[in-house]
Amino acid sequence: MNIYIPTISELNLPFYASCVPAGFPSPAEDYEEGRLDLNDFIEHPSATFFVRASGDSMIEAGIYPGDLLIVDRSLEARHNSIVIAVINGEMTLKRLIKRAEGSYLKADNPSYPNIALTEDSYIWGVVKNSVRDLE
């Protein structure tokens, strides 16, 4: 797996105030509210990295093969967080489930079994965003 650690620089792109309806069309509003800096999505630059998802175990969470994930290693993984975990030396993308009797990793695809967290397992980062190329 190749991990890209971004160089922090300003990237301001137009941000429009109107929402785009996914149902019935409405008259377009060409009002640019301002500029949106993609760094606004990254709280902890030195602890953030990008990685591509593969496989279909998280499709019900809206994460598909090839999606670009923005992962923050400085965040504490909470119950229901989508995380990158290391299990037996291998990385996996799953949802963290915390219970009183113990924690485990759950796929958001019923075709996959839960994965128990062992002493050798650890959470490597919390997925903050997913970016999908639609073409």
PDB file of C-alpha atoms in Angstrom:
ATOM      1  CA  MET A   1       0.000   0.000   0.000  1.00  0.00           C
ATOM      2  CA  ASN A   2       1.354   3.395  -0.951  1.00  0.00           C
ATOM      3  CA  ILE A   3       0.673   6.114   1.578  1.00  0.00           C
ATOM      4  CA  TYR A   4       0.762   9.724   0.461  1.00  0.00           C
ATOM      5  CA  ILE A   5       1.495  12.335   3.113  1.00  0.00           C
ATOM      6  CA  PRO A   6       0.404  15.694   1.694  1.00  0.00           C
ATOM      7  CA  THR A   7       2.470  18.831   1.579  1.00  0.00           C
ATOM      8  CA  ILE A   8       0.429  21.582   3.152  1.00  0.00           C
ATOM      9  CA  SER A   9      -0.347  24.339   0.709  1.00  0.00           C
ATOM     10  CA  GLU A  10      -3.351  26.462  -0.028  1.00  0.00           C
ATOM     11  CA  LEU A  11      -5.800  25.177  -2.619  1.00  0.00           C
ATOM     12  CA  ASN A  12      -8.793  27.482  -2.843  1.00  0.00           C
ATOM     13  CA  LEU A  13     -11.628  26.441  -5.129  1.00  0.00           C
ATOM     14  CA  PRO A  14     -15.043  28.069  -5.717  1.00  0.00           C
ATOM     15  CA  PHE A  15     -17.785  27.194  -3.241  1.00  0.00           C
ATOM     16  CA  TYR A  16     -21.408  27.845  -4.234  1.00  0.00           C
ATOM     17  CA  ALA A  17     -24.011  28.641  -1.583  1.00  0.00           C
ATOM     18  CA  SER A  18     -26.876  26.809  -3.277  1.00  0.00           C
ATOM     19  CA  CYS A  19     -27.433  23.079  -2.934  1.00  0.00           C
ATOM     20  CA  VAL A  20     -27.796  20.868  -5.982  1.00  0.00           C
ATOM     21  CA  PRO A  21     -31.049  18.903  -5.772  1.00  0.00           C
ATOM     22  CA  ALA A  22     -30.780  15.200  -6.483  1.00  0.00           C
ATOM     23  CA  GLY A  23     -34.538  15.004  -7.050  1.00  0.00           C
ATOM     24  CA  PHE A  24     -36.352  17.458  -9.288  1.00  0.00           C
ATOM     25  CA  PRO A  25     -34.370  20.241 -10.989  1.00  0.00           C
ATOM     26  CA  SER A  26     -34.690  23.786  -9.718  1.00  0.00           C
ATOM     27  CA  PRO A  27     -33.515  27.078 -11.221  1.00  0.00           C
ATOM     28  CA  ALA A  28     -29.734  27.342 -10.941  1.00  0.00           C
ATOM     29  CA  GLU A  29     -28.283  29.879  -8.563  1.00  0.00           C
ATOM     30  CA  ASP A  30     -24.945  31.108  -9.834  1.00  0.00           C
ATOM     31  CA  TYR A  31     -23.967  32.744  -6.581  1.00  0.00           C
ATOM     32  CA  GLU A  32     -20.457  31.943  -5.474  1.00  0.00           C
ATOM     33  CA  GLU A  33     -20.374  32.135  -1.680  1.00  0.00           C
ATOM     34  CA  GLY A  34     -16.623  32.258  -1.498  1.00  0.00           C
ATOM     35  CA  ARG A  35     -13.612  30.028  -1.763  1.00  0.00           C
ATOM     36  CA  LEU A  36     -13.204  26.658  -0.119  1.00  0.00           C
ATOM     37  CA  ASP A  37      -9.735  25.544   0.908  1.00  0.00           C
ATOM     38  CA  LEU A  38      -9.359  21.780   0.838  1.00  0.00           C
ATOM     39  CA  ASN A  39      -7.148  22.103   3.919  1.00  0.00           C
ATOM     40  CA  ASP A  40     -10.382  22.879   5.805  1.00  0.00           C
ATOM     41  CA  PHE A  41     -11.091  19.127   5.691  1.00  0.00           C
ATOM     42  CA  ILE A  42      -7.804  18.288   7.395  1.00  0.00           C
ATOM     43  CA  GLU A  43      -7.661  19.081  11.116  1.00  0.00           C
ATOM     44  CA  HIS A  44      -4.278  17.515  11.872  1.00  0.00           C
ATOM     45  CA  PRO A  45      -2.024  17.773   8.787  1.00  0.00           C
ATOM     46  CA  SER A  46       0.970  16.006  10.319  1.00  0.00           C
ATOM     47  CA  ALA A  47      -1.223  13.024  11.287  1.00  0.00           C
ATOM     48  CA  THR A  48      -3.313  12.831   8.103  1.00  0.00           C
ATOM     49  CA  PHE A  49      -2.742  10.641   5.077  1.00  0.00           C
ATOM     50  CA  PHE A  50      -4.606   9.492   1.972  1.00  0.00           C
ATOM     51  CA  VAL A  51      -5.171   5.878   0.967  1.00  0.00           C
ATOM     52  CA  ARG A  52      -7.325   4.144  -1.666  1.00  0.00           C
ATOM     53  CA  ALA A  53      -9.989   1.646  -0.627  1.00  0.00           C
ATOM     54  CA  SER A  54     -10.124  -1.774  -2.232  1.00  0.00           C
ATOM     55  CA  GLY A  55     -12.658  -4.549  -1.917  1.00  0.00           C
ATOM     56  CA  ASP A  56     -16.377  -4.330  -1.211  1.00  0.00           C
ATOM     57  CA  SER A  57     -16.613  -4.890   2.543  1.00  0.00           C
ATOM     58  CA  MET A  58     -17.656  -1.270   3.232  1.00  0.00           C
ATOM     59  CA  ILE A  59     -20.124  -0.632   0.387  1.00  0.00           C
ATOM     60  CA  GLU A  60     -23.090  -0.131   2.732  1.00  0.00           C
ATOM     61  CA  ALA A  61     -21.107   2.691   4.370  1.00  0.00           C
ATOM     62  CA  GLY A  62     -20.783   4.287   0.929  1.00  0.00           C
ATOM     63  CA  ILE A  63     -17.117   3.347   0.495  1.00  0.00           C
ATOM     64  CA  TYR A  64     -16.364   1.659  -2.825  1.00  0.00           C
ATOM     65  CA  PRO A  65     -13.218   0.203  -4.413  1.00  0.00           C
ATOM     66  CA  GLY A  66     -10.975   3.013  -5.623  1.00  0.00           C
ATOM     67  CA  ASP A  67     -12.381   5.654  -3.268  1.00  0.00           C
ATOM     68  CA  LEU A  68      -9.772   8.003  -1.853  1.00  0.00           C
ATOM     69  CA  LEU A  69      -9.911   7.991   1.950  1.00  0.00           C
ATOM     70  CA  ILE A  70      -8.676  10.816   4.160  1.00  0.00           C
ATOM     71  CA  VAL A  71      -7.427   9.215   7.376  1.00  0.00           C
ATOM     72  CA  ASP A  72      -6.464  11.012  10.596  1.00  0.00           C
ATOM     73  CA  ARG A  73      -4.137   9.062  12.885  1.00  0.00           C
ATOM     74  CA  SER A  74      -4.467  11.545  15.753  1.00  0.00           C
ATOM     75  CA  LEU A  75      -8.170  10.924  16.398  1.00  0.00           C
ATOM     76  CA  GLU A  76      -9.411   8.509  19.024  1.00  0.00           C
ATOM     77  CA  ALA A  77     -11.461   5.766  17.418  1.00  0.00           C
ATOM     78  CA  ARG A  78     -14.915   5.665  18.979  1.00  0.00           C
ATOM     79  CA  HIS A  79     -17.795   3.245  18.758  1.00  0.00           C
ATOM     80  CA  ASN A  80     -19.003   3.169  15.138  1.00  0.00           C
ATOM     81  CA  SER A  81     -15.925   4.968  13.719  1.00  0.00           C
ATOM     82  CA  ILE A  82     -14.739   3.740  10.338  1.00  0.00           C
ATOM     83  CA  VAL A  83     -11.103   2.877  10.857  1.00  0.00           C
ATOM     84  CA  ILE A  84      -7.972   1.513   9.296  1.00  0.00           C
ATOM     85  CA  ALA A  85      -6.922  -1.330  11.609  1.00  0.00           C
ATOM     86  CA  VAL A  86      -3.917  -3.613  11.611  1.00  0.00           C
ATOM     87  CA  ILE A  87      -4.799  -7.255  12.158  1.00  0.00           C
ATOM     88  CA  ASN A  88      -2.008  -9.864  12.102  1.00  0.00           C
ATOM     89  CA  GLY A  89       0.272  -7.327  10.420  1.00  0.00           C
ATOM     90  CA  GLU A  90      -2.225  -6.535   7.617  1.00  0.00           C
ATOM     91  CA  MET A  91      -4.348  -3.420   7.202  1.00  0.00           C
ATOM     92  CA  THR A  92      -8.104  -3.549   6.852  1.00  0.00           C
ATOM     93  CA  LEU A  93     -10.879  -0.968   6.527  1.00  0.00           C
ATOM     94  CA  LYS A  94     -13.826  -1.663   8.840  1.00  0.00           C
ATOM     95  CA  ARG A  95     -16.245  -0.145  11.360  1.00  0.00           C
ATOM     96  CA  LEU A  96     -15.146  -0.279  15.006  1.00  0.00           C
ATOM     97  CA  ILE A  97     -17.777  -1.678  17.352  1.00  0.00           C
ATOM     98  CA  LYS A  98     -17.135  -1.167  21.054  1.00  0.00           C
ATOM     99  CA  ARG A  99     -19.066  -3.249  23.563  1.00  0.00           C
ATOM    100  CA  ALA A 100     -18.653  -3.833  27.303  1.00  0.00           C
ATOM    101  CA  GLU A 101     -17.529  -7.409  26.581  1.00  0.00           C
ATOM    102  CA  GLY A 102     -14.944  -6.250  24.032  1.00  0.00           C
ATOM    103  CA  SER A 103     -14.403  -4.542  20.720  1.00  0.00           C
ATOM    104  CA  TYR A 104     -14.463  -5.936  17.192  1.00  0.00           C
ATOM    105  CA  LEU A 105     -14.386  -4.830  13.575  1.00  0.00           C
ATOM    106  CA  LYS A 106     -17.519  -5.034  11.471  1.00  0.00           C
ATOM    107  CA  ALA A 107     -17.821  -4.891   7.692  1.00  0.00           C
ATOM    108  CA  ASP A 108     -20.637  -2.822   6.237  1.00  0.00           C
ATOM    109  CA  ASN A 109     -21.463  -5.701   3.917  1.00  0.00           C
ATOM    110  CA  PRO A 110     -23.259  -8.727   5.384  1.00  0.00           C
ATOM    111  CA  SER A 111     -21.127 -11.089   3.262  1.00  0.00           C
ATOM    112  CA  TYR A 112     -18.167 -10.534   5.601  1.00  0.00           C
ATOM    113  CA  PRO A 113     -17.731 -11.833   9.169  1.00  0.00           C
ATOM    114  CA  ASN A 114     -16.820  -9.720  12.170  1.00  0.00           C
ATOM    115  CA  ILE A 115     -13.146  -9.608  13.128  1.00  0.00           C
ATOM    116  CA  ALA A 116     -12.135  -9.887  16.780  1.00  0.00           C
ATOM    117  CA  LEU A 117      -9.513  -7.458  18.030  1.00  0.00           C
ATOM    118  CA  THR A 118      -6.619  -9.230  19.699  1.00  0.00           C
ATOM    119  CA  GLU A 119      -3.640  -7.960  21.693  1.00  0.00           C
ATOM    120  CA  ASP A 120      -1.644  -7.741  18.448  1.00  0.00           C
ATOM    121  CA  SER A 121      -4.363  -5.669  16.718  1.00  0.00           C
ATOM    122  CA  TYR A 122      -4.459  -1.898  16.729  1.00  0.00           C
ATOM    123  CA  ILE A 123      -6.273   1.016  15.140  1.00  0.00           C
ATOM    124  CA  TRP A 124      -4.002   2.868  12.739  1.00  0.00           C
ATOM    125  CA  GLY A 125      -6.319   5.778  11.931  1.00  0.00           C
ATOM    126  CA  VAL A 126      -9.874   7.064  11.688  1.00  0.00           C
ATOM    127  CA  VAL A 127     -11.399   7.675   8.260  1.00  0.00           C
ATOM    128  CA  LYS A 128     -12.665  11.256   8.100  1.00  0.00           C
ATOM    129  CA  ASN A 129     -13.715  11.575   4.461  1.00  0.00           C
ATOM    130  CA  SER A 130     -14.143   9.575   1.303  1.00  0.00           C
ATOM    131  CA  VAL A 131     -13.737  11.009  -2.192  1.00  0.00           C
ATOM    132  CA  ARG A 132     -15.070   9.133  -5.199  1.00  0.00           C
ATOM    133  CA  ASP A 133     -14.173   9.567  -8.849  1.00  0.00           C
ATOM    134  CA  LEU A 134     -17.477   9.225 -10.701  1.00  0.00           C
ATOM    135  CA  GLU A 135     -15.972   8.729 -14.134  1.00  0.00           C
TER     136      GLU A 135
END
